[in-house]
Amino acid sequence: KEKKSKKEEISCTSSTDSSMISKTTDTSFIKNKGRKEGGKKKEKKSKKKEKKVKNPCNIAVVGPPASGKHTQGKNIAKKIGAIHISASDLLRDAIEKKTAKGLVIEEYVHESQSVPDVIISKMVTDRLKESDCQTQGWVLSGFPNTLGQAEALLTEGMKFEHFFVLDTPYEVLKSRIEGRSYDPVTGSRYHVTYLPSWNPKVTMRLKSIDSTDREIIDGVKEFNKSVKLLKQCYSDILFEVDGTQKPTNVYKDIYKHTVKRK
């Protein structure tokens, strides 16, 4: 089938097998590269006027499914004037726009398979290279989630000032996952109990995010396996946050630490 051939073509675009990278236990390659290097040199002045930030800050907020990383990342980005980037939003947008990569990603989704790191990393790093991210800094939600994704950022010269992990146990995650939804227009996340929408028009167009117990357990296990290595990679800029707190308290912990480390 034509779609299958596209899938194979994109999956093989990298000489490095993403599955092999994610199983690597050697995290020294990230630390030894140093963290003072910036991303690619800023391009010449764009025609569009962009918001200037004196000290652009690059941040990552990661956590298991339903830990609140998307909400926290979006709020922190707004507060510090940075660009919020969510890997899941980029994938969903590509599917909805039916781009070449979107068609490939859709195949993986329909087959209930994980999208390869090679594809996800390429989409994220391409977005981070855009002028607004280079000028204003960025906040990543749910990325990097594996060692392979961390290496992809390093290869492109993209470094963090802060790496936040939202520690949240399975029991709390399960209660949060039941009742989740998102706005297909804005990409904002909602929850029937913890974060409801007060706008009737938004409420009418919300789409539910359904997950089975098995999917929740698998997602948590996969994250817990990867996060141990990520914590080693980013140990000097790591800050663990109690994800069981109210969203406002989680936000305060992240923001307080961001300001402190500036």
PDB file of C-alpha atoms in Angstrom:
ATOM      1  CA  LYS A   1       0.000   0.000   0.000  1.00  0.00           C
ATOM      2  CA  GLU A   2       1.116   3.570  -0.692  1.00  0.00           C
ATOM      3  CA  LYS A   3       0.583   4.677   2.925  1.00  0.00           C
ATOM      4  CA  LYS A   4       2.699   1.806   4.189  1.00  0.00           C
ATOM      5  CA  SER A   5       5.583   2.767   1.958  1.00  0.00           C
ATOM      6  CA  LYS A   6       5.440   6.364   3.246  1.00  0.00           C
ATOM      7  CA  LYS A   7       5.498   5.072   6.789  1.00  0.00           C
ATOM      8  CA  GLU A   8       8.566   2.964   6.132  1.00  0.00           C
ATOM      9  CA  GLU A   9      10.283   5.815   4.277  1.00  0.00           C
ATOM     10  CA  ILE A  10       9.895   8.352   7.100  1.00  0.00           C
ATOM     11  CA  SER A  11      10.707   5.849   9.825  1.00  0.00           C
ATOM     12  CA  CYS A  12      14.040   5.149   8.168  1.00  0.00           C
ATOM     13  CA  THR A  13      15.108   8.747   7.632  1.00  0.00           C
ATOM     14  CA  SER A  14      17.516   8.589  10.557  1.00  0.00           C
ATOM     15  CA  SER A  15      20.555   6.334  10.640  1.00  0.00           C
ATOM     16  CA  THR A  16      19.982   5.922  14.369  1.00  0.00           C
ATOM     17  CA  ASP A  17      17.353   3.430  15.508  1.00  0.00           C
ATOM     18  CA  SER A  18      15.157   5.335  17.993  1.00  0.00           C
ATOM     19  CA  SER A  19      14.228   2.164  19.828  1.00  0.00           C
ATOM     20  CA  MET A  20      17.892   1.395  20.394  1.00  0.00           C
ATOM     21  CA  ILE A  21      18.555   4.917  21.679  1.00  0.00           C
ATOM     22  CA  SER A  22      15.707   4.810  24.188  1.00  0.00           C
ATOM     23  CA  LYS A  23      17.175   1.670  25.751  1.00  0.00           C
ATOM     24  CA  THR A  24      20.626   3.187  26.170  1.00  0.00           C
ATOM     25  CA  THR A  25      21.782   3.608  29.742  1.00  0.00           C
ATOM     26  CA  ASP A  26      24.798   5.815  29.032  1.00  0.00           C
ATOM     27  CA  THR A  27      23.685   9.383  29.736  1.00  0.00           C
ATOM     28  CA  SER A  28      27.147  10.928  29.789  1.00  0.00           C
ATOM     29  CA  PHE A  29      26.910  12.138  26.202  1.00  0.00           C
ATOM     30  CA  ILE A  30      24.444  14.840  27.260  1.00  0.00           C
ATOM     31  CA  LYS A  31      26.369  16.076  30.274  1.00  0.00           C
ATOM     32  CA  ASN A  32      29.745  16.074  28.539  1.00  0.00           C
ATOM     33  CA  LYS A  33      28.481  18.298  25.759  1.00  0.00           C
ATOM     34  CA  GLY A  34      28.006  21.201  28.183  1.00  0.00           C
ATOM     35  CA  ARG A  35      24.936  23.363  28.605  1.00  0.00           C
ATOM     36  CA  LYS A  36      26.164  26.837  27.752  1.00  0.00           C
ATOM     37  CA  GLU A  37      25.842  26.343  24.026  1.00  0.00           C
ATOM     38  CA  GLY A  38      22.725  27.926  22.594  1.00  0.00           C
ATOM     39  CA  GLY A  39      20.633  26.796  19.672  1.00  0.00           C
ATOM     40  CA  LYS A  40      21.454  27.856  16.149  1.00  0.00           C
ATOM     41  CA  LYS A  41      22.530  31.448  15.608  1.00  0.00           C
ATOM     42  CA  LYS A  42      19.686  33.901  15.446  1.00  0.00           C
ATOM     43  CA  GLU A  43      18.565  34.698  11.943  1.00  0.00           C
ATOM     44  CA  LYS A  44      18.530  38.208  10.549  1.00  0.00           C
ATOM     45  CA  LYS A  45      15.665  40.450  11.575  1.00  0.00           C
ATOM     46  CA  SER A  46      12.349  39.026  10.460  1.00  0.00           C
ATOM     47  CA  LYS A  47       9.792  41.152   8.700  1.00  0.00           C
ATOM     48  CA  LYS A  48       7.336  40.378  11.476  1.00  0.00           C
ATOM     49  CA  LYS A  49       7.774  42.270  14.721  1.00  0.00           C
ATOM     50  CA  GLU A  50       8.398  39.802  17.523  1.00  0.00           C
ATOM     51  CA  LYS A  51       8.215  40.263  21.253  1.00  0.00           C
ATOM     52  CA  LYS A  52      11.715  40.753  22.636  1.00  0.00           C
ATOM     53  CA  VAL A  53      12.674  39.009  25.845  1.00  0.00           C
ATOM     54  CA  LYS A  54      15.827  40.172  27.631  1.00  0.00           C
ATOM     55  CA  ASN A  55      16.832  36.735  28.890  1.00  0.00           C
ATOM     56  CA  PRO A  56      14.918  34.056  26.942  1.00  0.00           C
ATOM     57  CA  CYS A  57      14.521  30.924  29.039  1.00  0.00           C
ATOM     58  CA  ASN A  58      14.222  27.331  27.805  1.00  0.00           C
ATOM     59  CA  ILE A  59      12.255  24.975  30.038  1.00  0.00           C
ATOM     60  CA  ALA A  60      10.921  21.404  29.932  1.00  0.00           C
ATOM     61  CA  VAL A  61       7.999  20.132  32.002  1.00  0.00           C
ATOM     62  CA  VAL A  62       7.549  16.353  31.866  1.00  0.00           C
ATOM     63  CA  GLY A  63       5.431  13.824  33.724  1.00  0.00           C
ATOM     64  CA  PRO A  64       3.274  10.723  33.246  1.00  0.00           C
ATOM     65  CA  PRO A  65      -0.123  10.891  31.475  1.00  0.00           C
ATOM     66  CA  ALA A  66      -2.577  13.304  33.188  1.00  0.00           C
ATOM     67  CA  SER A  67       0.093  14.738  35.509  1.00  0.00           C
ATOM     68  CA  GLY A  68      -0.757  18.270  34.353  1.00  0.00           C
ATOM     69  CA  LYS A  69       2.387  18.964  32.326  1.00  0.00           C
ATOM     70  CA  HIS A  70       0.481  20.557  29.440  1.00  0.00           C
ATOM     71  CA  THR A  71      -1.456  22.955  31.674  1.00  0.00           C
ATOM     72  CA  GLN A  72       1.618  23.906  33.698  1.00  0.00           C
ATOM     73  CA  GLY A  73       3.787  24.370  30.617  1.00  0.00           C
ATOM     74  CA  LYS A  74       1.221  26.633  29.005  1.00  0.00           C
ATOM     75  CA  ASN A  75       0.818  28.758  32.153  1.00  0.00           C
ATOM     76  CA  ILE A  76       4.559  29.139  32.748  1.00  0.00           C
ATOM     77  CA  ALA A  77       5.169  30.059  29.103  1.00  0.00           C
ATOM     78  CA  LYS A  78       2.516  32.765  29.299  1.00  0.00           C
ATOM     79  CA  LYS A  79       3.987  34.132  32.527  1.00  0.00           C
ATOM     80  CA  ILE A  80       7.581  34.430  31.282  1.00  0.00           C
ATOM     81  CA  GLY A  81       6.691  35.418  27.708  1.00  0.00           C
ATOM     82  CA  ALA A  82       8.037  32.218  26.117  1.00  0.00           C
ATOM     83  CA  ILE A  83       6.553  30.029  23.373  1.00  0.00           C
ATOM     84  CA  HIS A  84       4.697  26.938  24.578  1.00  0.00           C
ATOM     85  CA  ILE A  85       5.347  23.773  22.569  1.00  0.00           C
ATOM     86  CA  SER A  86       3.506  20.495  23.155  1.00  0.00           C
ATOM     87  CA  ALA A  87       4.642  17.431  21.224  1.00  0.00           C
ATOM     88  CA  SER A  88       1.131  15.938  21.350  1.00  0.00           C
ATOM     89  CA  ASP A  89      -0.357  19.167  19.965  1.00  0.00           C
ATOM     90  CA  LEU A  90       2.143  19.148  17.088  1.00  0.00           C
ATOM     91  CA  LEU A  91       1.210  15.547  16.237  1.00  0.00           C
ATOM     92  CA  ARG A  92      -2.521  16.238  16.456  1.00  0.00           C
ATOM     93  CA  ASP A  93      -2.169  19.356  14.309  1.00  0.00           C
ATOM     94  CA  ALA A  94      -0.277  17.417  11.632  1.00  0.00           C
ATOM     95  CA  ILE A  95      -3.008  14.760  11.561  1.00  0.00           C
ATOM     96  CA  GLU A  96      -5.824  17.314  11.313  1.00  0.00           C
ATOM     97  CA  LYS A  97      -4.048  19.234   8.532  1.00  0.00           C
ATOM     98  CA  LYS A  98      -3.317  15.936   6.722  1.00  0.00           C
ATOM     99  CA  THR A  99       0.325  16.795   6.113  1.00  0.00           C
ATOM    100  CA  ALA A 100       2.726  14.130   4.799  1.00  0.00           C
ATOM    101  CA  LYS A 101       3.948  13.386   8.316  1.00  0.00           C
ATOM    102  CA  GLY A 102       0.399  13.641   9.625  1.00  0.00           C
ATOM    103  CA  LEU A 103      -0.753  10.791   7.385  1.00  0.00           C
ATOM    104  CA  VAL A 104       2.093   8.630   8.641  1.00  0.00           C
ATOM    105  CA  ILE A 105       1.397   9.514  12.270  1.00  0.00           C
ATOM    106  CA  GLU A 106      -2.278   8.685  11.768  1.00  0.00           C
ATOM    107  CA  GLU A 107      -1.324   5.154  10.717  1.00  0.00           C
ATOM    108  CA  TYR A 108       0.533   4.596  13.971  1.00  0.00           C
ATOM    109  CA  VAL A 109      -2.386   5.996  15.961  1.00  0.00           C
ATOM    110  CA  HIS A 110      -4.932   3.784  14.218  1.00  0.00           C
ATOM    111  CA  GLU A 111      -2.750   0.743  14.808  1.00  0.00           C
ATOM    112  CA  SER A 112      -2.349   1.714  18.502  1.00  0.00           C
ATOM    113  CA  GLN A 113       1.414   1.951  18.069  1.00  0.00           C
ATOM    114  CA  SER A 114       3.784   4.548  19.505  1.00  0.00           C
ATOM    115  CA  VAL A 115       4.992   7.162  17.037  1.00  0.00           C
ATOM    116  CA  PRO A 116       8.787   6.686  16.606  1.00  0.00           C
ATOM    117  CA  ASP A 117      11.129   9.124  18.351  1.00  0.00           C
ATOM    118  CA  VAL A 118      12.641   9.980  14.962  1.00  0.00           C
ATOM    119  CA  ILE A 119       9.374  11.512  13.748  1.00  0.00           C
ATOM    120  CA  ILE A 120       8.396  13.245  16.991  1.00  0.00           C
ATOM    121  CA  SER A 121      11.882  14.687  17.559  1.00  0.00           C
ATOM    122  CA  LYS A 122      12.073  16.045  14.015  1.00  0.00           C
ATOM    123  CA  MET A 123       8.748  17.861  14.389  1.00  0.00           C
ATOM    124  CA  VAL A 124       9.702  19.377  17.753  1.00  0.00           C
ATOM    125  CA  THR A 125      13.217  20.488  16.772  1.00  0.00           C
ATOM    126  CA  ASP A 126      11.932  22.018  13.531  1.00  0.00           C
ATOM    127  CA  ARG A 127       9.436  24.066  15.558  1.00  0.00           C
ATOM    128  CA  LEU A 128      12.106  25.176  18.041  1.00  0.00           C
ATOM    129  CA  LYS A 129      14.258  26.480  15.183  1.00  0.00           C
ATOM    130  CA  GLU A 130      11.597  29.018  14.216  1.00  0.00           C
ATOM    131  CA  SER A 131      12.406  32.650  14.981  1.00  0.00           C
ATOM    132  CA  ASP A 132       9.797  33.193  17.713  1.00  0.00           C
ATOM    133  CA  CYS A 133      11.248  30.352  19.795  1.00  0.00           C
ATOM    134  CA  GLN A 134      14.800  31.570  19.232  1.00  0.00           C
ATOM    135  CA  THR A 135      13.874  35.109  20.276  1.00  0.00           C
ATOM    136  CA  GLN A 136      11.472  34.491  23.164  1.00  0.00           C
ATOM    137  CA  GLY A 137      12.626  31.144  24.520  1.00  0.00           C
ATOM    138  CA  TRP A 138      10.383  28.091  24.838  1.00  0.00           C
ATOM    139  CA  VAL A 139       8.620  25.799  27.279  1.00  0.00           C
ATOM    140  CA  LEU A 140       8.254  22.166  26.232  1.00  0.00           C
ATOM    141  CA  SER A 141       5.425  20.053  27.648  1.00  0.00           C
ATOM    142  CA  GLY A 142       5.957  16.280  27.656  1.00  0.00           C
ATOM    143  CA  PHE A 143       9.229  16.430  25.734  1.00  0.00           C
ATOM    144  CA  PRO A 144      11.836  14.988  25.944  1.00  0.00           C
ATOM    145  CA  ASN A 145      10.114  11.840  27.144  1.00  0.00           C
ATOM    146  CA  THR A 146      12.898   9.397  26.230  1.00  0.00           C
ATOM    147  CA  LEU A 147      16.670   9.389  26.047  1.00  0.00           C
ATOM    148  CA  GLY A 148      16.413   9.305  22.247  1.00  0.00           C
ATOM    149  CA  GLN A 149      14.433  12.540  22.251  1.00  0.00           C
ATOM    150  CA  ALA A 150      16.936  14.121  24.635  1.00  0.00           C
ATOM    151  CA  GLU A 151      19.771  13.197  22.286  1.00  0.00           C
ATOM    152  CA  ALA A 152      17.872  14.712  19.334  1.00  0.00           C
ATOM    153  CA  LEU A 153      17.688  18.058  21.158  1.00  0.00           C
ATOM    154  CA  LEU A 154      21.372  17.860  22.019  1.00  0.00           C
ATOM    155  CA  THR A 155      22.318  17.127  18.416  1.00  0.00           C
ATOM    156  CA  GLU A 156      20.536  20.329  17.359  1.00  0.00           C
ATOM    157  CA  GLY A 157      22.322  22.325  20.086  1.00  0.00           C
ATOM    158  CA  MET A 158      19.145  22.952  22.080  1.00  0.00           C
ATOM    159  CA  LYS A 159      19.682  23.227  25.860  1.00  0.00           C
ATOM    160  CA  PHE A 160      17.471  23.802  28.899  1.00  0.00           C
ATOM    161  CA  GLU A 161      17.880  26.110  31.854  1.00  0.00           C
ATOM    162  CA  HIS A 162      15.312  24.128  33.855  1.00  0.00           C
ATOM    163  CA  PHE A 163      13.996  20.560  33.697  1.00  0.00           C
ATOM    164  CA  PHE A 164      10.855  19.923  35.792  1.00  0.00           C
ATOM    165  CA  VAL A 165       9.397  16.488  36.561  1.00  0.00           C
ATOM    166  CA  LEU A 166       5.859  16.238  37.939  1.00  0.00           C
ATOM    167  CA  ASP A 167       5.864  13.282  40.345  1.00  0.00           C
ATOM    168  CA  THR A 168       2.347  11.839  40.436  1.00  0.00           C
ATOM    169  CA  PRO A 169       1.288   8.330  41.619  1.00  0.00           C
ATOM    170  CA  TYR A 170      -0.923   6.000  39.571  1.00  0.00           C
ATOM    171  CA  GLU A 171      -4.016   6.347  41.794  1.00  0.00           C
ATOM    172  CA  VAL A 172      -4.099  10.118  41.294  1.00  0.00           C
ATOM    173  CA  LEU A 173      -3.468   9.814  37.563  1.00  0.00           C
ATOM    174  CA  LYS A 174      -6.344   7.352  37.129  1.00  0.00           C
ATOM    175  CA  SER A 175      -8.833   9.716  38.758  1.00  0.00           C
ATOM    176  CA  ARG A 176      -7.603  12.588  36.595  1.00  0.00           C
ATOM    177  CA  ILE A 177      -7.706  10.660  33.328  1.00  0.00           C
ATOM    178  CA  GLU A 178     -11.384   9.834  33.750  1.00  0.00           C
ATOM    179  CA  GLY A 179     -13.205  12.929  32.523  1.00  0.00           C
ATOM    180  CA  ARG A 180     -10.440  14.515  30.445  1.00  0.00           C
ATOM    181  CA  SER A 181     -11.231  16.451  27.257  1.00  0.00           C
ATOM    182  CA  TYR A 182      -9.643  18.973  24.901  1.00  0.00           C
ATOM    183  CA  ASP A 183     -10.720  21.862  22.713  1.00  0.00           C
ATOM    184  CA  PRO A 184      -9.967  21.007  19.040  1.00  0.00           C
ATOM    185  CA  VAL A 185      -9.863  24.730  18.194  1.00  0.00           C
ATOM    186  CA  THR A 186      -7.363  25.972  20.789  1.00  0.00           C
ATOM    187  CA  GLY A 187      -5.796  22.704  21.963  1.00  0.00           C
ATOM    188  CA  SER A 188      -6.568  23.606  25.603  1.00  0.00           C
ATOM    189  CA  ARG A 189      -7.123  20.691  28.019  1.00  0.00           C
ATOM    190  CA  TYR A 190     -10.067  20.388  30.393  1.00  0.00           C
ATOM    191  CA  HIS A 191     -11.390  18.047  33.083  1.00  0.00           C
ATOM    192  CA  VAL A 192     -14.998  17.652  34.135  1.00  0.00           C
ATOM    193  CA  THR A 193     -14.030  17.945  37.822  1.00  0.00           C
ATOM    194  CA  TYR A 194     -10.579  19.530  38.161  1.00  0.00           C
ATOM    195  CA  LEU A 195     -10.583  21.970  35.234  1.00  0.00           C
ATOM    196  CA  PRO A 196     -14.068  22.457  33.733  1.00  0.00           C
ATOM    197  CA  SER A 197     -14.866  24.875  30.933  1.00  0.00           C
ATOM    198  CA  TRP A 198     -17.120  27.782  31.921  1.00  0.00           C
ATOM    199  CA  ASN A 199     -17.710  28.845  28.323  1.00  0.00           C
ATOM    200  CA  PRO A 200     -20.833  27.108  26.887  1.00  0.00           C
ATOM    201  CA  LYS A 201     -19.519  27.371  23.312  1.00  0.00           C
ATOM    202  CA  VAL A 202     -16.226  25.718  24.266  1.00  0.00           C
ATOM    203  CA  THR A 203     -18.017  23.040  26.293  1.00  0.00           C
ATOM    204  CA  MET A 204     -20.152  22.108  23.268  1.00  0.00           C
ATOM    205  CA  ARG A 205     -17.136  21.419  21.046  1.00  0.00           C
ATOM    206  CA  LEU A 206     -14.954  19.577  23.592  1.00  0.00           C
ATOM    207  CA  LYS A 207     -13.713  16.116  22.596  1.00  0.00           C
ATOM    208  CA  SER A 208     -13.141  13.465  25.232  1.00  0.00           C
ATOM    209  CA  ILE A 209      -9.748  11.822  25.741  1.00  0.00           C
ATOM    210  CA  ASP A 210     -10.537   8.170  26.399  1.00  0.00           C
ATOM    211  CA  SER A 211      -7.985   5.836  27.958  1.00  0.00           C
ATOM    212  CA  THR A 212      -8.386   2.301  29.298  1.00  0.00           C
ATOM    213  CA  ASP A 213      -6.844   1.110  32.563  1.00  0.00           C
ATOM    214  CA  ARG A 214      -4.332  -0.893  30.559  1.00  0.00           C
ATOM    215  CA  GLU A 215      -3.273   2.168  28.579  1.00  0.00           C
ATOM    216  CA  ILE A 216      -2.888   4.197  31.770  1.00  0.00           C
ATOM    217  CA  ILE A 217      -0.745   1.512  33.410  1.00  0.00           C
ATOM    218  CA  ASP A 218       1.397   1.095  30.287  1.00  0.00           C
ATOM    219  CA  GLY A 219       1.845   4.860  29.957  1.00  0.00           C
ATOM    220  CA  VAL A 220       2.938   5.234  33.576  1.00  0.00           C
ATOM    221  CA  LYS A 221       5.322   2.260  33.349  1.00  0.00           C
ATOM    222  CA  GLU A 222       6.880   3.577  30.156  1.00  0.00           C
ATOM    223  CA  PHE A 223       7.378   7.032  31.631  1.00  0.00           C
ATOM    224  CA  ASN A 224       8.833   5.702  34.902  1.00  0.00           C
ATOM    225  CA  LYS A 225      11.341   3.646  32.938  1.00  0.00           C
ATOM    226  CA  SER A 226      12.479   6.597  30.821  1.00  0.00           C
ATOM    227  CA  VAL A 227      12.425   9.272  33.531  1.00  0.00           C
ATOM    228  CA  LYS A 228      15.159   7.562  35.559  1.00  0.00           C
ATOM    229  CA  LEU A 229      17.596   8.114  32.696  1.00  0.00           C
ATOM    230  CA  LEU A 230      16.320  11.634  32.011  1.00  0.00           C
ATOM    231  CA  LYS A 231      16.888  12.584  35.644  1.00  0.00           C
ATOM    232  CA  GLN A 232      20.508  11.464  35.291  1.00  0.00           C
ATOM    233  CA  CYS A 233      20.930  13.486  32.091  1.00  0.00           C
ATOM    234  CA  TYR A 234      19.541  16.688  33.574  1.00  0.00           C
ATOM    235  CA  SER A 235      20.554  16.211  37.229  1.00  0.00           C
ATOM    236  CA  ASP A 236      22.198  19.658  37.444  1.00  0.00           C
ATOM    237  CA  ILE A 237      19.034  21.483  36.307  1.00  0.00           C
ATOM    238  CA  LEU A 238      16.451  19.005  37.621  1.00  0.00           C
ATOM    239  CA  PHE A 239      13.616  20.013  39.933  1.00  0.00           C
ATOM    240  CA  GLU A 240      10.985  17.479  41.039  1.00  0.00           C
ATOM    241  CA  VAL A 241       7.527  18.833  41.811  1.00  0.00           C
ATOM    242  CA  ASP A 242       4.786  17.145  43.843  1.00  0.00           C
ATOM    243  CA  GLY A 243       2.151  16.614  41.158  1.00  0.00           C
ATOM    244  CA  THR A 244      -0.554  15.667  43.658  1.00  0.00           C
ATOM    245  CA  GLN A 245      -0.920  19.295  44.747  1.00  0.00           C
ATOM    246  CA  LYS A 246      -3.573  21.659  43.446  1.00  0.00           C
ATOM    247  CA  PRO A 247      -2.629  23.024  39.982  1.00  0.00           C
ATOM    248  CA  THR A 248      -2.102  26.502  41.448  1.00  0.00           C
ATOM    249  CA  ASN A 249       0.436  25.176  43.961  1.00  0.00           C
ATOM    250  CA  VAL A 250       2.262  23.165  41.300  1.00  0.00           C
ATOM    251  CA  TYR A 251       2.467  26.326  39.211  1.00  0.00           C
ATOM    252  CA  LYS A 252       3.858  28.319  42.152  1.00  0.00           C
ATOM    253  CA  ASP A 253       6.561  25.700  42.759  1.00  0.00           C
ATOM    254  CA  ILE A 254       7.643  25.754  39.120  1.00  0.00           C
ATOM    255  CA  TYR A 255       7.584  29.525  38.762  1.00  0.00           C
ATOM    256  CA  LYS A 256       9.381  30.121  42.064  1.00  0.00           C
ATOM    257  CA  HIS A 257      12.164  27.789  41.013  1.00  0.00           C
ATOM    258  CA  THR A 258      12.356  29.334  37.531  1.00  0.00           C
ATOM    259  CA  VAL A 259      12.857  32.820  38.961  1.00  0.00           C
ATOM    260  CA  LYS A 260      15.329  31.543  41.548  1.00  0.00           C
ATOM    261  CA  ARG A 261      17.533  29.843  38.953  1.00  0.00           C
ATOM    262  CA  LYS A 262      17.572  32.742  36.474  1.00  0.00           C
TER     263      LYS A 262
END
